[in-house]
PDB file of C-alpha atoms in Angstrom:
ATOM      1  CA  UNK K  29       0.000   0.000   0.000  1.00 71.00           C
ATOM      2  CA  UNK K  30       1.127   3.571  -0.583  1.00 87.00           C
ATOM      3  CA  UNK K  31       2.236   5.804   2.279  1.00 89.00           C
ATOM      4  CA  UNK K  32       3.124   9.465   2.671  1.00 91.00           C
ATOM      5  CA  UNK K  33       3.747  10.223   6.337  1.00 94.00           C
ATOM      6  CA  UNK K  34       6.126  11.740   8.859  1.00 95.00           C
ATOM      7  CA  UNK K  35       7.972   9.039  10.838  1.00 94.00           C
ATOM      8  CA  UNK K  36      10.149  10.692  13.488  1.00 95.00           C
ATOM      9  CA  UNK K  37      12.345  13.196  11.596  1.00 96.00           C
ATOM     10  CA  UNK K  38      11.850  11.510   8.194  1.00 96.00           C
ATOM     11  CA  UNK K  39       9.063  11.857   5.679  1.00 96.00           C
ATOM     12  CA  UNK K  40       8.389   8.491   4.020  1.00 97.00           C
ATOM     13  CA  UNK K  41       6.858   8.380   0.551  1.00 96.00           C
ATOM     14  CA  UNK K  42       6.548   4.817  -0.728  1.00 96.00           C
ATOM     15  CA  UNK K  43       4.575   2.517  -2.942  1.00 97.00           C
ATOM     16  CA  UNK K  44       2.994   5.043  -5.325  1.00 97.00           C
ATOM     17  CA  UNK K  45       2.206   4.073  -8.905  1.00 97.00           C
ATOM     18  CA  UNK K  46       0.950   6.632 -11.461  1.00 97.00           C
ATOM     19  CA  UNK K  47       0.491   9.151  -8.675  1.00 91.00           C
ATOM     20  CA  UNK K  48       1.022  12.837  -8.048  1.00 95.00           C
ATOM     21  CA  UNK K  49       2.259  13.323  -4.518  1.00 95.00           C
ATOM     22  CA  UNK K  50       2.744  16.631  -2.732  1.00 95.00           C
ATOM     23  CA  UNK K  51       4.900  16.522   0.397  1.00 94.00           C
ATOM     24  CA  UNK K  52       4.543  19.844   2.151  1.00 91.00           C
ATOM     25  CA  UNK K  53       5.367  21.223   5.576  1.00 89.00           C
ATOM     26  CA  UNK K  54       8.810  19.568   5.478  1.00 94.00           C
ATOM     27  CA  UNK K  55      11.104  21.370   7.898  1.00 95.00           C
ATOM     28  CA  UNK K  56      14.827  22.021   7.479  1.00 95.00           C
ATOM     29  CA  UNK K  57      15.864  19.380  10.074  1.00 96.00           C
ATOM     30  CA  UNK K  58      13.790  16.628   8.412  1.00 97.00           C
ATOM     31  CA  UNK K  59      14.799  14.094   5.770  1.00 97.00           C
ATOM     32  CA  UNK K  60      12.695  12.700   2.918  1.00 97.00           C
ATOM     33  CA  UNK K  61      12.797   9.053   1.831  1.00 98.00           C
ATOM     34  CA  UNK K  62      11.114   8.110  -1.472  1.00 97.00           C
ATOM     35  CA  UNK K  63      10.886   4.375  -2.145  1.00 97.00           C
ATOM     36  CA  UNK K  64       9.216   1.982  -4.590  1.00 97.00           C
ATOM     37  CA  UNK K  65       7.497   4.618  -6.738  1.00 97.00           C
ATOM     38  CA  UNK K  66       6.664   4.018 -10.409  1.00 98.00           C
ATOM     39  CA  UNK K  67       5.470   6.514 -13.048  1.00 98.00           C
ATOM     40  CA  UNK K  68       4.892   9.167 -10.383  1.00 97.00           C
ATOM     41  CA  UNK K  69       5.493  12.869  -9.808  1.00 97.00           C
ATOM     42  CA  UNK K  70       6.649  13.796  -6.312  1.00 97.00           C
ATOM     43  CA  UNK K  71       6.868  17.449  -5.305  1.00 97.00           C
ATOM     44  CA  UNK K  72       8.599  18.414  -2.044  1.00 96.00           C
ATOM     45  CA  UNK K  73       7.428  21.849  -0.908  1.00 93.00           C
ATOM     46  CA  UNK K  74      10.127  23.218   1.368  1.00 93.00           C
ATOM     47  CA  UNK K  75      12.894  25.782   1.109  1.00 92.00           C
ATOM     48  CA  UNK K  76      15.468  23.273   2.416  1.00 95.00           C
ATOM     49  CA  UNK K  77      15.448  19.676   3.585  1.00 96.00           C
ATOM     50  CA  UNK K  78      18.162  17.840   5.497  1.00 97.00           C
ATOM     51  CA  UNK K  79      18.628  14.731   3.303  1.00 97.00           C
ATOM     52  CA  UNK K  80      16.916  13.076   0.332  1.00 98.00           C
ATOM     53  CA  UNK K  81      16.977   9.327  -0.348  1.00 98.00           C
ATOM     54  CA  UNK K  82      15.442   7.910  -3.530  1.00 98.00           C
ATOM     55  CA  UNK K  83      15.390   4.096  -3.681  1.00 98.00           C
ATOM     56  CA  UNK K  84      13.828   1.671  -6.191  1.00 98.00           C
ATOM     57  CA  UNK K  85      11.966   4.375  -8.132  1.00 98.00           C
ATOM     58  CA  UNK K  86      11.456   4.182 -11.882  1.00 97.00           C
ATOM     59  CA  UNK K  87      10.199   6.554 -14.565  1.00 98.00           C
ATOM     60  CA  UNK K  88       9.396   9.269 -12.018  1.00 97.00           C
ATOM     61  CA  UNK K  89       9.894  13.006 -11.541  1.00 97.00           C
ATOM     62  CA  UNK K  90      11.007  14.479  -8.229  1.00 97.00           C
ATOM     63  CA  UNK K  91      10.934  18.220  -7.629  1.00 97.00           C
ATOM     64  CA  UNK K  92      12.634  19.903  -4.673  1.00 96.00           C
ATOM     65  CA  UNK K  93      14.307  23.221  -3.857  1.00 95.00           C
ATOM     66  CA  UNK K  94      17.427  22.584  -1.793  1.00 95.00           C
ATOM     67  CA  UNK K  95      19.089  19.804   0.219  1.00 96.00           C
ATOM     68  CA  UNK K  96      21.479  20.657   3.059  1.00 96.00           C
ATOM     69  CA  UNK K  97      23.362  17.359   3.267  1.00 95.00           C
ATOM     70  CA  UNK K  98      23.110  14.737   0.511  1.00 96.00           C
ATOM     71  CA  UNK K  99      20.890  13.326  -2.223  1.00 97.00           C
ATOM     72  CA  UNK K 100      21.193   9.535  -2.510  1.00 97.00           C
ATOM     73  CA  UNK K 101      19.843   7.712  -5.562  1.00 97.00           C
ATOM     74  CA  UNK K 102      19.912   3.906  -5.332  1.00 97.00           C
ATOM     75  CA  UNK K 103      18.480   1.221  -7.652  1.00 97.00           C
ATOM     76  CA  UNK K 104      16.581   3.721  -9.823  1.00 97.00           C
ATOM     77  CA  UNK K 105      15.949   4.035 -13.568  1.00 96.00           C
ATOM     78  CA  UNK K 106      14.678   6.983 -15.630  1.00 96.00           C
ATOM     79  CA  UNK K 107      14.441   9.674 -12.970  1.00 96.00           C
ATOM     80  CA  UNK K 108      14.053  13.392 -13.531  1.00 96.00           C
ATOM     81  CA  UNK K 109      15.202  15.623 -10.694  1.00 95.00           C
ATOM     82  CA  UNK K 110      14.688  19.378 -10.580  1.00 92.00           C
TER      83      UNK K 110
END
């Protein structure tokens, strides 16, 4: 099942297929983890986030403003980041 929720200091977005997901209210000290998304558009509405992890996502678009630490992309194919 698909999830978009705050878990501790990390926003988890996972399991979306053909979806448009808006993650807003992300604060500067929080991380975002995007996993197992297919053919989806994910928009992170925040000036800055701490860390971004993208894992097992294919043919998706991820939009974000700024990351303080790192952006990790693992096991992904055909991603557009901007």
